[in-house]
Amino acid sequence: MKQFKAESKKLMDMMINSIYTNKDVFLRELISNASDALDKRHFMSLTEPELSADFEIRIEADKQSRTLKITDNGVGMNKEELENSLGTIASSGTLRFREAQENADSLIGRFGVGFYSAFMVAAKVEVVSRSVRETAAYRWTSSGAEGYDIKPCEREQAGTTVTLWLRENDDDCRYSEYLSEYKLRELVKTYSDYIRYPILMEVTKSKKEDGKDGYTEYTETETLNTMTPIWKKPKKSVKKEDYDAFYRSRFHDFHAPVRVINVNIEGNVNYTALLFIPEKLPGNYYSKDYEKGLALYSSGVLIREKCAELLPDWLGFVKGVVDSPDLTLNLSREVLQQDRQLRFIADSVRKKILDDFKKWLKNDREGYEKFFKELGEGIKYGVYENFGERKDELKDLILMYSSTEKKPTLLSEYVARMKDGTECIYYACGESEEKIDALPQLEKLKEEGGEILYCTQRVDEFCLMALNEYGGKKFVNALKSDSDKEEKGENKDKSKELLQSVKKLLNDKVNKVRLSSRMKSHASCITADGEISLEMERVFAASGQPVKADRVLELNPEHALFKKLEKEYENGGDYETVALILYDEAALTSLGEVDDEAAFVMRINSLIK
Ligand code: ADP
């Protein structure tokens, strides 16, 4: 007997110990393996017609021997393939398995663990397989975690039969249910209806014969699935539950999608697409492992599981399938990349998604806002990607929190609310809406009724900069330095010397010190001159690029603390302490930290005499 590879054994243990609650899915997994095997053989038969066959999947339940058989006439497996495929978790599976050292529920829920799920319901599993390329057949058997055997055997034709010896019923589960015609039919309908090969089963029926009392029973082979892929069915005939079930099983998500988008295009290039917007971003979305893409079919045959070319990066969260009769089946990856039709489809898919978002926004604002809160970051990335190539398509889909509305607003709504004479759209960046709201730099602007967009995601400012303007109104960072107002005011000359002394005292902590009229209750704040804002400085620093903003200490000449500064300065008193307090207060509110907390506190205390 051979040993399973370590990770397979671990997974197998999880299956056998049945921590997974929904055992039903084993059938879906085995049927989908059978369907994949048929796809592979179908694919080969395109160039080798002798490999063609009437492709089918058969389910046989035998109550006497308590066995359930799933048979396909697909590619089959030779000895090495049996060994490699069933003795270890497929390499992709292994990788995913390592990532998800969690419980089995979420493991299967998200990835599907395929073949091993058979052990959730079976005490013993046998796989008899013959490869289309060989005449020899092999029997793989295993009763669980101890290991498996592979022996030569006979099989008349190429294909695979998986036989499950169902476990004894226990408190947990009536395994014998999986032998019931009714249950099997229901499982196929729920999970595998769209499989494009017939799933056949002998079923018992009864009929009333003429002239006889009662009914007579007879058996008949029935195709359990409709075989129409769900995306080919007329929209009206598909219920929301059907789409949800398809999405969950096809894309391994626990949550139902928040939006389903149907696309049916007839024209130069024809295609059907069924697209889903997930409720949440997958955990690895921003990591290198995340593979975006849509499943690509040609007339119902899967050509590529994840065709990345069909989605821009910023729509990488969209899941779904695209099916086009116009694509040639044996497209290799390289050819696909250049394929003109494919590019056409990608372009059209992107537009359809954005059109749908517009409709969504219009008809279900609340739903759209929820979606945007979860996944809107992607759209904002889209604005500035490729030098703002798509910004016009996206600018009306962006929501940002408004200081006056106290909720997310569209740019068009902001502009519609603008008072006559206002020339720009204000924004301010910070960690959270609350923190931005408390910034001294915004005091006056807010009091005057100015509306400010609060940018709390890293991408926000880049997005607005890429847009540059909306409806002819430029975006202006409300936290930028107040240089316009500085030069005016009669205080200027009087304070010039004082400001220079403060600058000298603070040395390279700030590049400039100036008076400003933007504050009311606060005495000081720090802003930035020029292109680099304080927020950008933070974003760049986080990505390891030290870019320095041109820091300006702004002082409120109306504030008592500033008046004290002036008085001390004029009287030759300790104006330095007051200046340092003004700086520290500004650092605390604008940068979120002071250099030396204890010194700051001591200075404050020294004021109270
Ligand atoms: P996955 O399907 O995710 O690759 P599985 O554990 O379900 O993982 O199956 C492992 C491998 O075993 C498959 O990739 C396939 O190569 C092979 N296999 C499973 N079932 C069949 C089958 N019915 N016919 C041919 N090959 C199969």
XYZ file of C-alpha atoms and ligand atoms in Angstrom:
636
model
C 0.000 0.000 0.000
C 1.211 3.479 -0.849
C 1.124 6.482 1.423
C -0.609 9.710 0.549
C 1.525 12.824 0.369
C 1.402 14.740 3.646
C -1.043 17.422 2.624
C -3.390 15.000 0.922
C -3.435 12.991 4.092
C -4.291 16.042 6.132
C -7.107 16.995 3.826
C -8.314 13.424 3.792
C -8.395 13.388 7.583
C -10.553 16.454 7.501
C -12.929 14.758 5.081
C -13.091 11.531 7.006
C -13.646 13.259 10.289
C -16.405 15.072 8.518
C -16.043 18.482 10.004
C -17.633 19.749 6.845
C -21.345 20.111 7.286
C -22.616 20.089 3.743
C -21.688 16.640 2.556
C -23.956 16.960 -0.475
C -21.273 18.706 -2.465
C -19.271 15.514 -3.007
C -21.508 14.669 -5.969
C -21.002 18.043 -7.565
C -17.252 17.610 -7.229
C -17.208 14.164 -8.816
C -19.533 15.216 -11.621
C -17.451 18.247 -12.336
C -14.305 16.086 -12.522
C -16.127 13.832 -14.968
C -17.202 16.826 -16.996
C -13.617 18.139 -17.088
C -12.440 14.746 -18.320
C -15.073 14.871 -21.074
C -14.011 18.389 -21.992
C -10.432 17.221 -22.354
C -11.396 14.328 -24.595
C -13.723 16.518 -26.609
C -10.899 18.968 -27.069
C -8.568 16.228 -28.320
C -11.214 14.925 -30.682
C -11.223 18.227 -32.534
C -7.870 17.319 -34.027
C -8.178 13.521 -33.640
C -11.705 12.647 -34.739
C -11.165 8.970 -33.823
C -11.294 10.008 -30.155
C -14.807 11.290 -30.510
C -17.641 9.540 -28.660
C -21.119 10.096 -27.297
C -19.972 11.902 -24.230
C -21.948 11.202 -21.100
C -21.882 10.865 -17.341
C -23.743 8.038 -15.662
C -24.890 7.713 -12.088
C -25.794 4.283 -10.733
C -27.017 3.645 -7.232
C -27.211 0.138 -5.834
C -29.027 -0.197 -2.544
C -28.000 -3.844 -2.037
C -24.277 -3.230 -2.122
C -24.711 0.338 -0.802
C -22.641 1.694 -3.664
C -22.859 4.768 -5.796
C -21.060 4.830 -9.153
C -20.184 7.832 -11.291
C -18.949 6.904 -14.752
C -17.677 9.011 -17.603
C -16.224 8.267 -21.002
C -13.705 11.095 -20.824
C -9.896 11.089 -21.190
C -9.353 8.644 -18.349
C -6.098 8.250 -16.472
C -3.131 5.942 -16.933
C -1.176 4.549 -14.024
C 1.032 7.612 -13.511
C -1.897 9.955 -13.792
C -3.861 8.005 -11.204
C -0.851 8.128 -8.957
C -0.203 11.819 -9.446
C -3.768 13.036 -9.479
C -5.257 10.998 -6.692
C -2.225 10.372 -4.501
C -1.565 14.061 -4.036
C -3.710 17.119 -4.091
C -3.387 18.753 -7.479
C -0.586 21.280 -7.221
C -2.904 24.232 -7.513
C -5.036 22.709 -4.812
C -2.002 22.194 -2.619
C -1.103 25.802 -2.872
C -4.548 26.944 -1.945
C -4.641 24.448 0.842
C -1.512 25.875 2.393
C -2.998 29.323 2.307
C -6.159 28.263 3.995
C -5.245 26.473 7.159
C -8.725 27.093 8.378
C -11.699 24.888 8.872
C -13.008 22.598 6.208
C -16.205 24.552 5.667
C -14.523 27.612 4.300
C -11.942 25.466 2.543
C -14.461 23.634 0.430
C -16.707 26.635 0.296
C -14.071 28.660 -1.396
C -11.972 26.275 -3.398
C -13.684 22.954 -3.699
C -11.374 20.138 -2.838
C -12.563 17.887 -5.566
C -12.024 14.209 -5.492
C -11.223 13.888 -1.799
C -14.690 15.034 -0.868
C -15.799 11.481 -1.784
C -14.422 10.390 1.579
C -16.958 12.555 3.362
C -19.615 10.024 2.486
C -17.697 6.865 1.579
C -15.793 4.393 3.709
C -14.055 3.065 0.629
C -13.477 4.578 -2.796
C -12.465 2.794 -5.986
C -11.452 4.457 -9.236
C -11.228 2.316 -12.351
C -9.781 4.216 -15.238
C -8.457 3.706 -18.736
C -6.709 6.471 -20.610
C -7.793 7.237 -24.186
C -4.146 6.837 -25.126
C -3.749 3.290 -23.749
C -5.475 -0.066 -23.657
C -4.373 -0.916 -20.120
C -6.693 -0.026 -17.266
C -5.974 0.428 -13.549
C -7.891 0.203 -10.343
C -7.107 2.677 -7.564
C -8.581 1.868 -4.176
C -8.426 3.498 -0.789
C -10.247 3.156 2.485
C -8.975 6.369 3.870
C -5.962 8.009 5.307
C -3.787 4.871 5.564
C -3.008 4.930 1.876
C -4.045 3.566 -1.492
C -3.377 0.730 -3.932
C -3.109 0.742 -7.694
C -3.522 -2.562 -9.586
C -3.993 -3.413 -13.265
C -7.512 -4.353 -14.302
C -9.798 -4.566 -17.322
C -11.985 -1.843 -18.735
C -13.652 -2.134 -22.058
C -13.451 1.486 -23.045
C -11.619 4.633 -22.161
C -13.035 6.581 -19.255
C -13.366 6.514 -15.515
C -15.704 4.964 -12.971
C -15.623 6.158 -9.401
C -17.363 3.784 -6.975
C -18.250 4.865 -3.465
C -19.050 2.411 -0.689
C -21.234 4.633 1.436
C -20.664 4.780 5.159
C -23.077 3.375 7.698
C -25.768 5.816 8.746
C -25.067 7.585 11.996
C -26.580 10.360 14.112
C -24.946 12.870 11.864
C -26.032 11.741 8.482
C -28.186 9.211 6.702
C -25.648 8.262 4.056
C -28.114 5.856 2.475
C -29.980 8.931 1.240
C -27.348 9.194 -1.451
C -28.798 6.035 -2.982
C -32.225 7.530 -3.344
C -33.333 8.477 -6.800
C -35.103 11.518 -5.468
C -32.077 12.809 -3.576
C -29.699 12.250 -6.475
C -32.005 13.971 -8.900
C -32.293 16.911 -6.542
C -28.521 17.171 -6.078
C -27.885 17.139 -9.811
C -30.540 19.793 -10.351
C -29.106 21.991 -7.643
C -25.436 21.742 -8.341
C -24.819 20.336 -11.773
C -27.724 21.291 -13.963
C -25.611 23.370 -16.328
C -23.066 20.597 -17.008
C -23.060 20.425 -20.755
C -22.946 16.624 -21.004
C -25.957 14.483 -20.196
C -25.965 13.111 -16.658
C -27.891 9.864 -17.028
C -29.559 7.689 -14.431
C -31.880 4.683 -14.575
C -35.033 5.777 -12.880
C -38.066 3.828 -11.841
C -41.393 4.991 -13.149
C -44.852 3.634 -12.984
C -47.646 3.667 -15.439
C -51.228 2.609 -15.582
C -51.837 -0.048 -18.180
C -55.105 -0.331 -20.019
C -57.506 -2.749 -18.525
C -55.448 -3.387 -15.414
C -55.871 -2.273 -11.862
C -53.037 -0.374 -10.193
C -49.744 0.650 -11.699
C -46.824 -1.239 -13.148
C -43.297 -0.147 -12.577
C -40.652 0.090 -15.269
C -37.218 1.615 -15.551
C -36.022 4.234 -17.963
C -32.801 6.133 -18.535
C -33.351 9.767 -17.784
C -31.182 12.802 -18.375
C -31.201 14.590 -15.046
C -29.729 17.898 -16.140
C -31.042 20.395 -18.650
C -27.502 20.814 -20.044
C -28.171 24.403 -20.935
C -25.546 26.538 -19.360
C -27.257 28.987 -17.076
C -25.997 31.933 -19.129
C -27.767 30.567 -22.185
C -31.104 30.345 -20.497
C -33.554 33.182 -21.047
C -33.156 35.680 -18.228
C -36.793 35.423 -17.252
C -36.635 31.697 -16.681
C -33.763 31.904 -14.206
C -34.468 32.678 -10.584
C -32.163 34.682 -8.368
C -31.511 31.528 -6.325
C -30.316 29.762 -9.462
C -27.817 32.484 -10.257
C -26.685 32.543 -6.643
C -26.227 28.790 -6.530
C -24.325 28.797 -9.804
C -22.088 31.630 -8.638
C -21.315 30.026 -5.318
C -20.405 26.667 -6.721
C -18.661 27.904 -9.849
C -16.604 30.604 -8.155
C -16.311 29.125 -4.691
C -17.748 31.986 -2.725
C -19.647 31.636 0.514
C -21.631 34.786 -0.072
C -24.195 35.331 -2.768
C -23.250 37.945 -5.371
C -24.571 41.471 -4.814
C -25.248 41.960 -8.495
C -25.694 39.788 -11.551
C -25.084 41.256 -14.995
C -26.396 39.560 -18.115
C -24.965 40.517 -21.463
C -26.092 39.252 -24.817
C -24.458 40.819 -27.845
C -25.282 40.034 -31.431
C -23.358 41.767 -34.151
C -19.951 41.501 -35.746
C -18.814 39.498 -32.792
C -21.409 37.558 -30.825
C -21.116 36.686 -27.209
C -23.047 36.041 -24.033
C -21.694 36.980 -20.654
C -22.906 36.306 -17.155
C -21.069 38.477 -14.670
C -21.184 38.655 -10.902
C -20.185 41.339 -8.438
C -19.082 39.698 -5.199
C -20.112 41.048 -1.837
C -16.558 41.358 -0.608
C -13.071 41.376 -2.050
C -11.325 38.029 -1.675
C -8.711 38.007 1.070
C -5.820 37.825 -1.371
C -7.155 40.473 -3.769
C -4.248 42.837 -3.378
C -1.607 40.103 -3.359
C 0.373 38.655 -6.220
C -1.518 35.358 -6.042
C -4.817 36.877 -6.996
C -5.717 35.978 -10.549
C -8.346 38.121 -12.142
C -10.220 36.988 -15.219
C -13.415 35.581 -16.630
C -14.009 31.981 -17.662
C -13.965 31.873 -21.433
C -16.175 29.444 -23.328
C -16.646 28.829 -26.997
C -20.191 27.598 -27.585
C -20.381 26.096 -24.141
C -16.900 24.551 -24.162
C -14.483 25.922 -21.629
C -11.338 27.284 -23.294
C -9.741 29.136 -20.423
C -10.641 29.171 -16.758
C -9.333 32.667 -16.110
C -8.962 34.850 -19.118
C -7.276 37.935 -17.685
C -7.450 39.862 -20.960
C -11.206 40.185 -20.548
C -11.014 42.527 -17.556
C -9.029 45.635 -16.749
C -7.117 45.323 -13.458
C -9.448 47.712 -11.723
C -12.408 45.447 -12.422
C -10.412 42.451 -11.238
C -13.052 41.642 -8.630
C -15.686 40.829 -11.273
C -16.354 37.096 -11.689
C -18.171 35.382 -14.476
C -18.213 33.669 -17.811
C -18.028 34.817 -21.396
C -19.255 32.498 -24.116
C -18.735 33.287 -27.776
C -19.355 31.068 -30.786
C -16.892 33.163 -32.768
C -13.761 32.156 -30.938
C -11.762 29.297 -32.319
C -11.429 26.457 -29.912
C -7.752 25.718 -29.977
C -6.547 29.154 -29.132
C -3.326 29.067 -27.249
C -2.534 31.674 -24.667
C -0.318 33.692 -27.013
C -2.860 33.733 -29.769
C -5.555 34.740 -27.347
C -3.672 37.789 -26.273
C -3.660 39.179 -29.756
C -7.026 38.036 -30.777
C -8.952 40.935 -32.223
C -12.306 39.456 -31.346
C -11.205 38.941 -27.809
C -10.167 42.556 -27.522
C -13.511 43.583 -28.924
C -15.279 41.458 -26.332
C -13.138 42.836 -23.517
C -13.966 46.371 -24.562
C -17.638 45.589 -24.772
C -17.688 43.719 -21.454
C -16.067 46.666 -19.690
C -18.633 49.069 -21.142
C -21.513 46.791 -20.216
C -20.303 46.545 -16.643
C -20.006 50.308 -16.328
C -23.418 50.816 -17.951
C -24.852 48.444 -15.433
C -23.195 50.312 -12.574
C -24.823 53.506 -13.835
C -28.212 51.818 -13.821
C -27.529 50.420 -10.396
C -26.633 53.836 -9.051
C -29.806 55.295 -10.473
C -32.248 52.613 -9.389
C -30.770 51.385 -6.140
C -28.620 54.067 -4.616
C -28.378 52.307 -1.286
C -27.201 49.056 -2.856
C -24.693 50.888 -5.004
C -23.343 52.822 -2.038
C -22.826 49.597 -0.156
C -21.033 48.076 -3.119
C -18.919 51.191 -3.575
C -17.916 51.164 0.050
C -16.624 47.592 -0.303
C -15.220 47.594 -3.819
C -15.198 51.213 -4.999
C -11.484 51.547 -4.444
C -11.014 49.557 -7.627
C -13.031 52.035 -9.656
C -10.980 54.895 -8.273
C -7.811 53.104 -9.312
C -9.375 52.815 -12.734
C -9.574 56.593 -12.997
C -5.883 57.116 -12.715
C -4.651 53.954 -14.397
C -3.055 54.382 -17.812
C -2.791 58.154 -17.495
C -6.478 58.571 -16.898
C -7.433 56.754 -20.093
C -10.838 55.760 -18.702
C -11.569 58.702 -16.463
C -14.509 59.926 -18.491
C -16.171 56.529 -18.289
C -15.705 56.456 -14.543
C -16.078 59.968 -13.176
C -19.831 59.685 -12.695
C -19.532 56.456 -10.756
C -17.384 57.811 -7.976
C -18.738 58.447 -4.531
C -16.939 60.459 -1.879
C -17.992 61.529 1.586
C -19.257 65.103 1.717
C -18.657 67.340 4.728
C -21.968 69.103 4.325
C -24.181 66.179 3.307
C -22.586 63.865 5.860
C -22.836 60.975 3.396
C -21.277 59.836 0.125
C -21.918 62.136 -2.781
C -21.400 62.066 -6.533
C -19.231 64.719 -8.126
C -22.195 65.842 -10.219
C -24.209 66.359 -7.041
C -21.405 68.388 -5.511
C -21.216 70.628 -8.548
C -24.994 71.063 -8.617
C -24.890 72.301 -5.028
C -22.061 74.771 -5.638
C -22.941 78.379 -4.891
C -22.477 80.960 -7.606
C -18.990 82.268 -7.675
C -17.417 79.130 -6.195
C -14.673 78.071 -8.477
C -13.367 74.831 -7.139
C -14.216 71.491 -5.599
C -12.539 71.164 -2.206
C -11.167 67.946 -0.829
C -9.176 66.994 2.236
C -7.293 63.792 2.997
C -6.952 61.980 6.255
C -7.209 58.698 8.065
C -10.915 58.815 8.773
C -13.889 61.066 8.256
C -13.875 61.990 11.950
C -10.218 62.949 11.898
C -10.545 65.078 8.804
C -13.594 66.725 10.292
C -11.545 67.843 13.289
C -8.723 69.438 11.306
C -8.093 73.114 12.171
C -7.203 73.886 8.555
C -10.829 73.392 7.551
C -12.499 75.420 10.265
C -13.188 78.613 8.383
C -14.067 76.944 5.101
C -16.613 74.763 6.846
C -18.090 77.648 8.749
C -18.592 79.530 5.529
C -20.599 76.573 4.272
C -17.921 75.287 1.935
C -18.405 71.635 0.982
C -15.382 69.393 1.276
C -14.905 65.872 -0.022
C -13.228 63.706 2.585
C -10.616 61.392 1.123
C -9.909 58.459 3.386
C -8.470 55.914 0.956
C -4.970 56.126 -0.386
C -6.119 56.171 -3.937
C -8.523 59.083 -3.425
C -6.189 62.001 -3.969
C -4.518 60.311 -6.944
C -7.932 59.724 -8.411
C -8.949 63.384 -8.042
C -5.609 64.568 -9.409
C -6.066 62.342 -12.442
C -9.532 63.796 -12.970
C -8.128 67.289 -12.487
C -11.538 68.866 -12.889
C -15.204 68.007 -12.956
C -17.773 70.072 -14.836
C -15.146 72.733 -15.401
C -14.413 73.014 -11.677
C -10.908 72.208 -10.525
C -10.188 70.030 -7.527
C -8.386 71.916 -4.781
C -6.834 70.413 -1.697
C -8.343 72.322 1.185
C -5.341 71.386 3.276
C -2.888 72.997 0.921
C -1.161 76.090 2.184
C -3.089 79.327 2.306
C -0.601 81.374 0.302
C -3.115 83.576 -1.516
C -4.376 85.129 1.645
C -0.955 85.483 3.181
C 0.284 88.377 1.142
C -2.750 90.494 1.859
C -3.603 91.831 5.260
C -2.021 94.708 7.044
C -0.503 92.449 9.683
C 2.053 91.393 7.153
C 4.741 93.961 7.734
C 4.195 94.151 11.418
C 4.590 90.392 11.799
C 7.296 89.842 9.242
C 10.153 89.926 11.674
C 8.319 87.761 14.184
C 7.505 85.145 11.567
C 11.119 85.074 10.458
C 12.261 84.523 14.020
C 9.777 81.693 14.494
C 10.994 80.110 11.264
C 14.559 80.354 12.455
C 13.616 78.803 15.779
C 11.871 75.865 14.129
C 14.735 75.469 11.696
C 14.078 72.651 9.199
C 10.871 71.427 10.825
C 8.981 73.691 8.413
C 9.889 75.482 5.229
C 7.775 78.541 5.881
C 5.807 80.277 8.602
C 2.901 82.470 7.631
C -0.317 84.028 8.855
C -3.562 82.521 7.743
C -7.234 83.268 8.026
C -8.475 79.687 7.620
C -8.816 78.911 11.346
C -11.254 80.030 14.024
C -10.806 78.242 17.332
C -7.419 76.745 16.497
C -4.263 78.777 16.705
C -2.046 76.924 14.231
C -1.836 74.174 11.648
C 0.605 72.672 9.191
C -0.086 72.668 5.458
C 1.951 72.001 2.354
C 3.000 74.244 -0.502
C 3.361 72.966 -4.036
C 2.524 69.624 -5.662
C 3.234 67.218 -2.831
C 0.584 67.169 -0.132
C 1.058 65.864 3.378
C -1.165 62.912 2.467
C 0.998 62.046 -0.533
C 4.057 62.278 1.634
C 2.451 59.649 3.875
C 1.456 57.418 0.944
C 4.932 57.583 -0.543
C 6.585 56.990 2.815
C 4.441 53.875 3.286
C 5.676 52.539 -0.036
C 9.274 53.258 0.935
C 9.765 56.361 -1.187
C 10.759 59.346 0.896
C 9.174 62.313 -0.843
C 9.010 65.475 1.245
C 6.164 67.928 1.230
C 6.953 71.635 1.494
C 5.705 72.199 5.038
C 4.183 75.483 6.095
C 3.291 76.481 9.651
C 0.177 78.607 9.479
C -0.722 80.825 12.401
C -4.085 82.348 13.248
C -3.434 86.061 13.986
C -6.830 86.399 15.695
C -6.080 83.744 18.261
C -5.138 84.589 21.859
C -2.122 82.314 21.682
C -0.766 84.231 18.703
C -1.424 87.500 20.488
C 0.589 86.160 23.395
C 3.373 85.274 21.025
C 3.383 88.817 19.699
C 3.360 90.317 23.159
C 6.228 88.197 24.426
C 8.199 88.970 21.285
C 7.664 92.705 21.559
C 8.476 92.742 25.268
C 11.552 90.617 24.841
C 9.915 87.777 26.812
C 10.026 84.007 26.266
C 8.298 83.995 22.896
C 10.130 80.784 21.971
C 8.068 78.658 24.333
C 4.864 80.049 22.829
C 6.183 79.454 19.301
C 7.062 75.858 20.126
C 3.619 75.312 21.588
C 2.064 76.679 18.412
C 4.192 74.335 16.367
C 3.450 71.292 18.520
C -0.268 71.963 18.453
C -0.124 72.173 14.698
C 1.925 68.978 14.490
C -0.542 67.198 16.724
C -3.640 68.123 14.713
C -2.128 68.071 11.212
C 0.441 65.288 11.421
C -0.982 63.329 14.297
C 2.139 63.464 16.473
C 4.507 65.764 18.341
C 8.261 65.251 18.472
C 8.518 65.238 22.244
C 5.334 64.711 24.209
C 6.763 65.431 27.636
C 8.397 68.682 26.537
C 5.118 69.710 24.934
C 3.200 69.117 28.132
C 5.757 71.022 30.218
C 5.530 74.003 27.887
C 1.765 74.060 28.101
C 2.002 73.910 31.882
C 4.409 76.820 31.897
C 1.694 79.009 30.369
C -0.463 78.614 33.435
C 1.181 80.806 35.924
P -9.102 19.293 -9.335
O -10.292 18.782 -10.075
O -9.348 20.565 -8.594
O -7.850 19.323 -10.162
P -9.418 16.803 -7.901
O -8.857 16.327 -6.606
O -10.892 16.821 -8.030
O -8.788 18.227 -8.158
O -8.865 15.892 -9.054
C -7.490 15.733 -9.200
C -7.180 15.328 -10.601
O -7.589 13.987 -10.835
C -7.875 16.127 -11.681
O -7.205 17.315 -11.950
C -7.829 15.155 -12.858
O -6.589 15.236 -13.514
C -7.932 13.822 -12.182
N -9.303 13.299 -12.255
C -10.229 13.321 -11.267
N -11.376 12.746 -11.693
C -11.176 12.369 -12.974
C -11.985 11.726 -13.977
N -13.239 11.377 -13.744
N -11.408 11.507 -15.183
C -10.136 11.872 -15.439
N -9.337 12.473 -14.548
C -9.839 12.721 -13.331
